Amino acid sequence: MHNILIIGAGAIGLQSARLLAQAGCTVTLLDQSAVGSEASWAGGGIVSPLYPWRYSEAVTALAHWSQDFYPRLGDKLIEEGGVDPEVHVTGLYWLDLEDEAEALAWAKREGRPLRQVEMAEVETAVPVLRHGYRHAIHMAGVANVRNPRLLKSLRAALEVLPNVEIREQCAVEGFLREDGRVVGVQTAQGELRADAVVVAAGAWSGELLKSLGLELPVEPVKGQMILFKCAADFLPAMVMANGRYAIPRRDGHILVGSTLEYEGFDKTPTDEALESLRASAIELLPALADAEVVKHWAGLRPGSPDGIPFIGPVPEHEGLWLNCGHFRNGLVLAPASCQLLTDLLLGQAPIVDPAPYAPALRLRRAQ
C-alpha cells in the first residue's frame, strides 16, 4: 500500500494521515468542509471516557493505550509542526456516583490509578466546588487536550510532510470500483485514485457507505457545550457530577458539557440546552453564576453500538478500510485507533487484538 486516500479530516483522519505518511505512504486527505471543523473541534477533549468502567474491553484497550501515549504525542507534535496541542494534565474527580463500587473494582482489575477520596480533600483541592457532595473518586494523571489546538497541531505536522496533500471543500460523491475492488472516489473536483481508501468521516461515514449497499450503524448524535472565561487558576482539576463535566484550559477557559441528542444532522445550538448547561455549571461551580458564557456550540458525534469503533478492511470491497464510529471518545481513542489502522494496512503486528473492531462481523447489507 503506497497511495492512501483518507475521507474525513478530523482528529482520526489527521492522525491516520500522519502515521501512514511517516511510514512512507503517499496520503491524500479529503474533507467535505474544512479540516477539523466538526466533532473533533466541538468536543471537550477529556483524555478518558467519561465513565471508563462502563465500557467494554474493546473500548478500554484503545483508551488505555491512548491515555498513556498522549503526553508523548503532544511533545512529538510540537517538535514536528511547532504548534502546541496543550495537553493539560489535571486529574479528574467524579462526585456522588451511583456505581462507585463498580468503578473502584474496575480500577483494581485494570490497574488504573482511581481511588476513593474524602470530600474534605476534594474541597481543599478544588475550593470553587459546591459544598454538599457526599463522596468522590479521583483519577490522577488524566489530561485534557485543547481540541482546536490539537487539530492545528496535527495539520501543522502534516504540512511539513512532502507526501501529504490536504483537500478541503472536497465532498466525496461516490466510490470508484473495478473488478469488485474500491480503487478511489468520485468528487466534485474529479476522480481520485488510490491503493486504499479509508473512511474516517465521523457521523457521515454511514451515509458514504450506503452507495456501496452497506449499512454502517453509525449515526449523528448532537452534543452541545458552553464556554466560560475565568482566572487561569479558577479550576485546578476536571470535575464531573450528574452526567455533566467542567474542564479547565490553561488560560482559564472552562468548558461545561454536554447534551446527548438524537436530532439527525441538525447541529443548531438551542436555548434550552444553553439554560440546562448553565444551570449544571452553576450547580457544580457556584461562582460561574457571575461568569459570562463566551461561547455556545453543538457538534455531531459518530454514534455507534456500544461506542466501539469500526477499524479495519471492509469484506467484499477490497481496498476499502474504516476508522470511524468512535461515538463520544474520538479524541480519547485517536492515537490507538490510528496506530491500529496503520498496523493493519501495512501488515504490521497490531498494538491490540483487532477482532473487536473488525467491520467484517458488524456491517450489514442495506435493505
PDB file of C-alpha atoms in Angstrom, residues 137-362:
ATOM      1  CA  ILE A 137     -13.356   9.262  43.485  1.00  0.00           C
ATOM      2  CA  HIS A 138     -10.276  10.685  41.793  1.00  0.00           C
ATOM      3  CA  MET A 139      -8.005   9.613  38.975  1.00  0.00           C
ATOM      4  CA  ALA A 140      -4.685  11.425  38.921  1.00  0.00           C
ATOM      5  CA  GLY A 141      -2.874  11.928  35.630  1.00  0.00           C
ATOM      6  CA  VAL A 142      -5.984  12.350  33.480  1.00  0.00           C
ATOM      7  CA  ALA A 143      -5.330  15.036  30.900  1.00  0.00           C
ATOM      8  CA  ASN A 144      -7.451  17.150  28.623  1.00  0.00           C
ATOM      9  CA  VAL A 145      -6.358  18.351  25.237  1.00  0.00           C
ATOM     10  CA  ARG A 146      -7.470  21.630  23.686  1.00  0.00           C
ATOM     11  CA  ASN A 147      -9.280  20.287  20.627  1.00  0.00           C
ATOM     12  CA  PRO A 148      -8.824  23.218  18.221  1.00  0.00           C
ATOM     13  CA  ARG A 149      -5.135  23.391  19.141  1.00  0.00           C
ATOM     14  CA  LEU A 150      -4.740  19.627  18.647  1.00  0.00           C
ATOM     15  CA  LEU A 151      -6.265  19.913  15.177  1.00  0.00           C
ATOM     16  CA  LYS A 152      -3.965  22.835  14.282  1.00  0.00           C
ATOM     17  CA  SER A 153      -1.036  20.877  15.679  1.00  0.00           C
ATOM     18  CA  LEU A 154      -1.841  17.776  13.606  1.00  0.00           C
ATOM     19  CA  ARG A 155      -2.333  19.876  10.489  1.00  0.00           C
ATOM     20  CA  ALA A 156       0.976  21.672  11.044  1.00  0.00           C
ATOM     21  CA  ALA A 157       2.725  18.306  11.404  1.00  0.00           C
ATOM     22  CA  LEU A 158       1.180  17.156   8.095  1.00  0.00           C
ATOM     23  CA  GLU A 159       2.021  20.346   6.219  1.00  0.00           C
ATOM     24  CA  VAL A 160       5.762  19.782   6.621  1.00  0.00           C
ATOM     25  CA  LEU A 161       5.499  16.300   5.078  1.00  0.00           C
ATOM     26  CA  PRO A 162       6.071  16.270   1.302  1.00  0.00           C
ATOM     27  CA  ASN A 163       3.969  13.118   0.797  1.00  0.00           C
ATOM     28  CA  VAL A 164       0.679  14.539   2.155  1.00  0.00           C
ATOM     29  CA  GLU A 165      -1.947  16.530   0.255  1.00  0.00           C
ATOM     30  CA  ILE A 166      -4.937  18.074   2.060  1.00  0.00           C
ATOM     31  CA  ARG A 167      -8.040  18.891   0.022  1.00  0.00           C
ATOM     32  CA  GLU A 168     -10.752  20.873   1.800  1.00  0.00           C
ATOM     33  CA  GLN A 169     -14.262  21.602   0.470  1.00  0.00           C
ATOM     34  CA  CYS A 170     -13.941  18.344  -1.475  1.00  0.00           C
ATOM     35  CA  ALA A 171     -17.043  16.237  -0.887  1.00  0.00           C
ATOM     36  CA  VAL A 172     -16.986  12.579  -1.916  1.00  0.00           C
ATOM     37  CA  GLU A 173     -19.872  11.726  -4.237  1.00  0.00           C
ATOM     38  CA  GLY A 174     -19.211   8.003  -4.598  1.00  0.00           C
ATOM     39  CA  PHE A 175     -16.617   5.247  -4.792  1.00  0.00           C
ATOM     40  CA  LEU A 176     -14.760   4.062  -7.879  1.00  0.00           C
ATOM     41  CA  ARG A 177     -14.863   0.274  -8.302  1.00  0.00           C
ATOM     42  CA  GLU A 178     -13.079  -2.050 -10.690  1.00  0.00           C
ATOM     43  CA  ASP A 179     -13.443  -5.849 -10.571  1.00  0.00           C
ATOM     44  CA  GLY A 180     -15.037  -5.658  -7.127  1.00  0.00           C
ATOM     45  CA  ARG A 181     -12.230  -3.548  -5.721  1.00  0.00           C
ATOM     46  CA  VAL A 182     -12.513   0.042  -4.463  1.00  0.00           C
ATOM     47  CA  VAL A 183      -9.865   1.990  -6.384  1.00  0.00           C
ATOM     48  CA  GLY A 184     -10.744   5.567  -5.479  1.00  0.00           C
ATOM     49  CA  VAL A 185     -13.520   8.118  -5.148  1.00  0.00           C
ATOM     50  CA  GLN A 186     -15.540  10.482  -7.295  1.00  0.00           C
ATOM     51  CA  THR A 187     -15.566  14.070  -6.031  1.00  0.00           C
ATOM     52  CA  ALA A 188     -16.783  17.425  -7.294  1.00  0.00           C
ATOM     53  CA  GLN A 189     -13.125  18.056  -8.163  1.00  0.00           C
ATOM     54  CA  GLY A 190     -12.927  14.889 -10.262  1.00  0.00           C
ATOM     55  CA  GLU A 191     -11.780  11.310  -9.774  1.00  0.00           C
ATOM     56  CA  LEU A 192      -9.094  10.453  -7.232  1.00  0.00           C
ATOM     57  CA  ARG A 193      -7.484   7.010  -7.287  1.00  0.00           C
ATOM     58  CA  ALA A 194      -5.589   5.167  -4.575  1.00  0.00           C
ATOM     59  CA  ASP A 195      -4.361   1.755  -3.472  1.00  0.00           C
ATOM     60  CA  ALA A 196      -6.578   2.042  -0.404  1.00  0.00           C
ATOM     61  CA  VAL A 197      -9.465   4.296   0.627  1.00  0.00           C
ATOM     62  CA  VAL A 198     -10.009   4.918   4.359  1.00  0.00           C
ATOM     63  CA  VAL A 199     -13.389   6.200   5.570  1.00  0.00           C
ATOM     64  CA  ALA A 200     -12.797   8.360   8.662  1.00  0.00           C
ATOM     65  CA  ALA A 201     -15.757  10.670   8.131  1.00  0.00           C
ATOM     66  CA  GLY A 202     -17.251  10.542  11.615  1.00  0.00           C
ATOM     67  CA  ALA A 203     -21.035  10.890  11.715  1.00  0.00           C
ATOM     68  CA  TRP A 204     -21.145  11.000   7.892  1.00  0.00           C
ATOM     69  CA  SER A 205     -19.423   7.617   7.435  1.00  0.00           C
ATOM     70  CA  GLY A 206     -22.664   5.640   7.263  1.00  0.00           C
ATOM     71  CA  GLU A 207     -24.073   7.906   4.556  1.00  0.00           C
ATOM     72  CA  LEU A 208     -20.974   7.345   2.418  1.00  0.00           C
ATOM     73  CA  LEU A 209     -21.174   3.558   2.608  1.00  0.00           C
ATOM     74  CA  LYS A 210     -24.821   3.438   1.535  1.00  0.00           C
ATOM     75  CA  SER A 211     -23.692   3.970  -2.063  1.00  0.00           C
ATOM     76  CA  LEU A 212     -21.972   0.568  -1.842  1.00  0.00           C
ATOM     77  CA  GLY A 213     -25.098  -1.127  -0.487  1.00  0.00           C
ATOM     78  CA  LEU A 214     -23.658  -1.303   3.007  1.00  0.00           C
ATOM     79  CA  GLU A 215     -25.374  -0.309   6.228  1.00  0.00           C
ATOM     80  CA  LEU A 216     -22.914   1.013   8.771  1.00  0.00           C
ATOM     81  CA  PRO A 217     -24.607   1.545  12.162  1.00  0.00           C
ATOM     82  CA  VAL A 218     -23.070   4.977  12.717  1.00  0.00           C
ATOM     83  CA  GLU A 219     -25.431   7.904  13.261  1.00  0.00           C
ATOM     84  CA  PRO A 220     -25.109  11.572  14.237  1.00  0.00           C
ATOM     85  CA  VAL A 221     -25.639  12.338  17.931  1.00  0.00           C
ATOM     86  CA  LYS A 222     -25.718  16.035  18.779  1.00  0.00           C
ATOM     87  CA  GLY A 223     -23.789  17.353  21.739  1.00  0.00           C
ATOM     88  CA  GLN A 224     -23.908  20.950  22.974  1.00  0.00           C
ATOM     89  CA  MET A 225     -21.255  22.724  25.075  1.00  0.00           C
ATOM     90  CA  ILE A 226     -20.744  26.113  26.684  1.00  0.00           C
ATOM     91  CA  LEU A 227     -17.571  28.020  27.487  1.00  0.00           C
ATOM     92  CA  PHE A 228     -16.826  30.428  30.358  1.00  0.00           C
ATOM     93  CA  LYS A 229     -13.745  32.611  30.859  1.00  0.00           C
ATOM     94  CA  CYS A 230     -12.339  32.745  34.384  1.00  0.00           C
ATOM     95  CA  ALA A 231      -8.989  33.378  36.041  1.00  0.00           C
ATOM     96  CA  ALA A 232      -6.261  30.968  34.970  1.00  0.00           C
ATOM     97  CA  ASP A 233      -6.214  29.296  38.400  1.00  0.00           C
ATOM     98  CA  PHE A 234     -10.004  29.183  38.892  1.00  0.00           C
ATOM     99  CA  LEU A 235     -10.424  25.418  38.396  1.00  0.00           C
ATOM    100  CA  PRO A 236      -7.351  23.249  39.087  1.00  0.00           C
ATOM    101  CA  ALA A 237      -8.916  19.891  38.122  1.00  0.00           C
ATOM    102  CA  MET A 238     -11.679  18.442  35.971  1.00  0.00           C
ATOM    103  CA  VAL A 239     -14.872  17.675  37.891  1.00  0.00           C
ATOM    104  CA  MET A 240     -17.926  15.653  36.959  1.00  0.00           C
ATOM    105  CA  ALA A 241     -21.342  15.185  38.602  1.00  0.00           C
ATOM    106  CA  ASN A 242     -24.817  14.167  37.419  1.00  0.00           C
ATOM    107  CA  GLY A 243     -23.593  13.438  33.903  1.00  0.00           C
ATOM    108  CA  ARG A 244     -22.115  16.916  33.366  1.00  0.00           C
ATOM    109  CA  TYR A 245     -18.460  17.944  33.495  1.00  0.00           C
ATOM    110  CA  ALA A 246     -16.292  21.042  33.775  1.00  0.00           C
ATOM    111  CA  ILE A 247     -12.911  21.127  32.050  1.00  0.00           C
ATOM    112  CA  PRO A 248     -10.270  23.796  32.748  1.00  0.00           C
ATOM    113  CA  ARG A 249      -7.968  25.032  29.998  1.00  0.00           C
ATOM    114  CA  ARG A 250      -4.584  26.503  30.888  1.00  0.00           C
ATOM    115  CA  ASP A 251      -5.716  30.079  30.227  1.00  0.00           C
ATOM    116  CA  GLY A 252      -8.814  29.973  32.453  1.00  0.00           C
ATOM    117  CA  HIS A 253     -11.421  28.978  29.890  1.00  0.00           C
ATOM    118  CA  ILE A 254     -13.868  26.489  31.423  1.00  0.00           C
ATOM    119  CA  LEU A 255     -15.844  24.110  29.187  1.00  0.00           C
ATOM    120  CA  VAL A 256     -19.084  22.670  30.513  1.00  0.00           C
ATOM    121  CA  GLY A 257     -20.897  19.876  28.698  1.00  0.00           C
ATOM    122  CA  SER A 258     -22.650  18.156  27.289  1.00  0.00           C
ATOM    123  CA  THR A 259     -26.013  17.150  25.894  1.00  0.00           C
ATOM    124  CA  LEU A 260     -26.849  13.905  24.110  1.00  0.00           C
ATOM    125  CA  GLU A 261     -29.459  14.447  21.396  1.00  0.00           C
ATOM    126  CA  TYR A 262     -30.665  12.293  18.508  1.00  0.00           C
ATOM    127  CA  GLU A 263     -31.668  15.010  16.051  1.00  0.00           C
ATOM    128  CA  GLY A 264     -30.196  13.747  12.778  1.00  0.00           C
ATOM    129  CA  PHE A 265     -27.676  16.068  11.150  1.00  0.00           C
ATOM    130  CA  ASP A 266     -29.087  19.206  12.798  1.00  0.00           C
ATOM    131  CA  LYS A 267     -26.356  20.850  14.861  1.00  0.00           C
ATOM    132  CA  THR A 268     -28.147  24.069  15.761  1.00  0.00           C
ATOM    133  CA  PRO A 269     -27.428  25.220  19.335  1.00  0.00           C
ATOM    134  CA  THR A 270     -30.635  25.647  21.343  1.00  0.00           C
ATOM    135  CA  ASP A 271     -31.690  27.993  24.130  1.00  0.00           C
ATOM    136  CA  GLU A 272     -32.964  25.013  26.136  1.00  0.00           C
ATOM    137  CA  ALA A 273     -29.541  23.366  26.110  1.00  0.00           C
ATOM    138  CA  LEU A 274     -27.848  26.656  26.963  1.00  0.00           C
ATOM    139  CA  GLU A 275     -30.006  27.088  30.061  1.00  0.00           C
ATOM    140  CA  SER A 276     -29.602  23.461  31.084  1.00  0.00           C
ATOM    141  CA  LEU A 277     -25.813  23.550  30.713  1.00  0.00           C
ATOM    142  CA  ARG A 278     -25.517  26.873  32.522  1.00  0.00           C
ATOM    143  CA  ALA A 279     -27.650  25.552  35.394  1.00  0.00           C
ATOM    144  CA  SER A 280     -25.444  22.451  35.624  1.00  0.00           C
ATOM    145  CA  ALA A 281     -22.339  24.639  35.604  1.00  0.00           C
ATOM    146  CA  ILE A 282     -23.606  26.766  38.487  1.00  0.00           C
ATOM    147  CA  GLU A 283     -24.748  23.687  40.398  1.00  0.00           C
ATOM    148  CA  LEU A 284     -21.213  22.286  40.127  1.00  0.00           C
ATOM    149  CA  LEU A 285     -19.246  25.549  40.480  1.00  0.00           C
ATOM    150  CA  PRO A 286     -21.441  28.288  42.012  1.00  0.00           C
ATOM    151  CA  ALA A 287     -19.034  31.126  41.132  1.00  0.00           C
ATOM    152  CA  LEU A 288     -19.902  30.566  37.462  1.00  0.00           C
ATOM    153  CA  ALA A 289     -23.202  32.339  38.177  1.00  0.00           C
ATOM    154  CA  ASP A 290     -21.237  35.576  37.793  1.00  0.00           C
ATOM    155  CA  ALA A 291     -19.248  34.433  34.748  1.00  0.00           C
ATOM    156  CA  GLU A 292     -20.243  35.193  31.181  1.00  0.00           C
ATOM    157  CA  VAL A 293     -20.927  32.391  28.710  1.00  0.00           C
ATOM    158  CA  VAL A 294     -18.487  33.410  25.987  1.00  0.00           C
ATOM    159  CA  LYS A 295     -19.446  30.666  23.541  1.00  0.00           C
ATOM    160  CA  HIS A 296     -22.144  28.031  22.983  1.00  0.00           C
ATOM    161  CA  TRP A 297     -21.942  25.453  20.209  1.00  0.00           C
ATOM    162  CA  ALA A 298     -23.017  21.996  19.039  1.00  0.00           C
ATOM    163  CA  GLY A 299     -21.299  19.155  17.234  1.00  0.00           C
ATOM    164  CA  LEU A 300     -22.281  15.752  15.859  1.00  0.00           C
ATOM    165  CA  ARG A 301     -20.714  12.684  17.409  1.00  0.00           C
ATOM    166  CA  PRO A 302     -20.491   9.485  15.337  1.00  0.00           C
ATOM    167  CA  GLY A 303     -22.774   7.273  17.434  1.00  0.00           C
ATOM    168  CA  SER A 304     -22.109   3.532  17.210  1.00  0.00           C
ATOM    169  CA  PRO A 305     -23.248   0.367  19.027  1.00  0.00           C
ATOM    170  CA  ASP A 306     -21.576   0.252  22.468  1.00  0.00           C
ATOM    171  CA  GLY A 307     -19.258   3.068  21.353  1.00  0.00           C
ATOM    172  CA  ILE A 308     -16.929   0.542  19.685  1.00  0.00           C
ATOM    173  CA  PRO A 309     -15.287   1.995  16.554  1.00  0.00           C
ATOM    174  CA  PHE A 310     -15.037   0.214  13.214  1.00  0.00           C
ATOM    175  CA  ILE A 311     -11.362  -0.264  12.333  1.00  0.00           C
ATOM    176  CA  GLY A 312     -10.130  -2.465   9.506  1.00  0.00           C
ATOM    177  CA  PRO A 313     -10.875  -3.664   5.966  1.00  0.00           C
ATOM    178  CA  VAL A 314     -14.401  -3.966   4.573  1.00  0.00           C
ATOM    179  CA  PRO A 315     -15.133  -7.514   3.370  1.00  0.00           C
ATOM    180  CA  GLU A 316     -16.077  -7.972  -0.292  1.00  0.00           C
ATOM    181  CA  HIS A 317     -14.823  -4.446  -1.003  1.00  0.00           C
ATOM    182  CA  GLU A 318     -11.086  -4.900  -1.297  1.00  0.00           C
ATOM    183  CA  GLY A 319      -9.226  -1.619  -0.954  1.00  0.00           C
ATOM    184  CA  LEU A 320     -11.818  -0.067   1.388  1.00  0.00           C
ATOM    185  CA  TRP A 321     -10.977   0.485   5.062  1.00  0.00           C
ATOM    186  CA  LEU A 322     -12.776   2.029   8.025  1.00  0.00           C
ATOM    187  CA  ASN A 323     -11.630   4.071  11.004  1.00  0.00           C
ATOM    188  CA  CYS A 324     -14.882   5.567  12.296  1.00  0.00           C
ATOM    189  CA  GLY A 325     -17.744   5.276  14.778  1.00  0.00           C
ATOM    190  CA  HIS A 326     -15.905   6.404  17.920  1.00  0.00           C
ATOM    191  CA  PHE A 327     -19.073   7.990  19.408  1.00  0.00           C
ATOM    192  CA  ARG A 328     -18.073  10.104  22.443  1.00  0.00           C
ATOM    193  CA  ASN A 329     -14.429   9.019  22.503  1.00  0.00           C
ATOM    194  CA  GLY A 330     -12.851  10.064  19.207  1.00  0.00           C
ATOM    195  CA  LEU A 331     -10.179  12.267  20.758  1.00  0.00           C
ATOM    196  CA  VAL A 332      -9.562   9.768  23.556  1.00  0.00           C
ATOM    197  CA  LEU A 333      -9.126   6.808  21.235  1.00  0.00           C
ATOM    198  CA  ALA A 334      -7.477   8.530  18.256  1.00  0.00           C
ATOM    199  CA  PRO A 335      -3.816   7.631  18.945  1.00  0.00           C
ATOM    200  CA  ALA A 336      -4.561   3.918  19.416  1.00  0.00           C
ATOM    201  CA  SER A 337      -7.235   3.687  16.688  1.00  0.00           C
ATOM    202  CA  CYS A 338      -4.968   5.276  14.094  1.00  0.00           C
ATOM    203  CA  GLN A 339      -1.972   3.176  15.099  1.00  0.00           C
ATOM    204  CA  LEU A 340      -4.113   0.033  14.812  1.00  0.00           C
ATOM    205  CA  LEU A 341      -5.355   1.074  11.358  1.00  0.00           C
ATOM    206  CA  THR A 342      -1.768   1.768  10.270  1.00  0.00           C
ATOM    207  CA  ASP A 343      -0.612  -1.609  11.592  1.00  0.00           C
ATOM    208  CA  LEU A 344      -3.370  -3.450   9.713  1.00  0.00           C
ATOM    209  CA  LEU A 345      -2.960  -1.503   6.469  1.00  0.00           C
ATOM    210  CA  LEU A 346       0.799  -2.034   6.396  1.00  0.00           C
ATOM    211  CA  GLY A 347       0.768  -5.636   7.602  1.00  0.00           C
ATOM    212  CA  GLN A 348       2.493  -4.908  10.904  1.00  0.00           C
ATOM    213  CA  ALA A 349       1.864  -6.597  14.261  1.00  0.00           C
ATOM    214  CA  PRO A 350      -1.211  -4.805  15.708  1.00  0.00           C
ATOM    215  CA  ILE A 351      -0.908  -2.927  19.020  1.00  0.00           C
ATOM    216  CA  VAL A 352      -4.115  -4.579  20.307  1.00  0.00           C
ATOM    217  CA  ASP A 353      -6.275  -7.504  19.178  1.00  0.00           C
ATOM    218  CA  PRO A 354      -8.084  -6.109  16.096  1.00  0.00           C
ATOM    219  CA  ALA A 355     -11.000  -8.561  16.219  1.00  0.00           C
ATOM    220  CA  PRO A 356     -13.493  -6.453  18.260  1.00  0.00           C
ATOM    221  CA  TYR A 357     -13.270  -3.570  15.772  1.00  0.00           C
ATOM    222  CA  ALA A 358     -13.299  -5.593  12.535  1.00  0.00           C
ATOM    223  CA  PRO A 359     -16.062  -4.433  10.161  1.00  0.00           C
ATOM    224  CA  ALA A 360     -16.485  -7.997   8.834  1.00  0.00           C
ATOM    225  CA  LEU A 361     -18.866  -9.132  11.601  1.00  0.00           C
ATOM    226  CA  ARG A 362     -20.502  -5.774  12.326  1.00  0.00           C
TER     227      ARG A 362
END
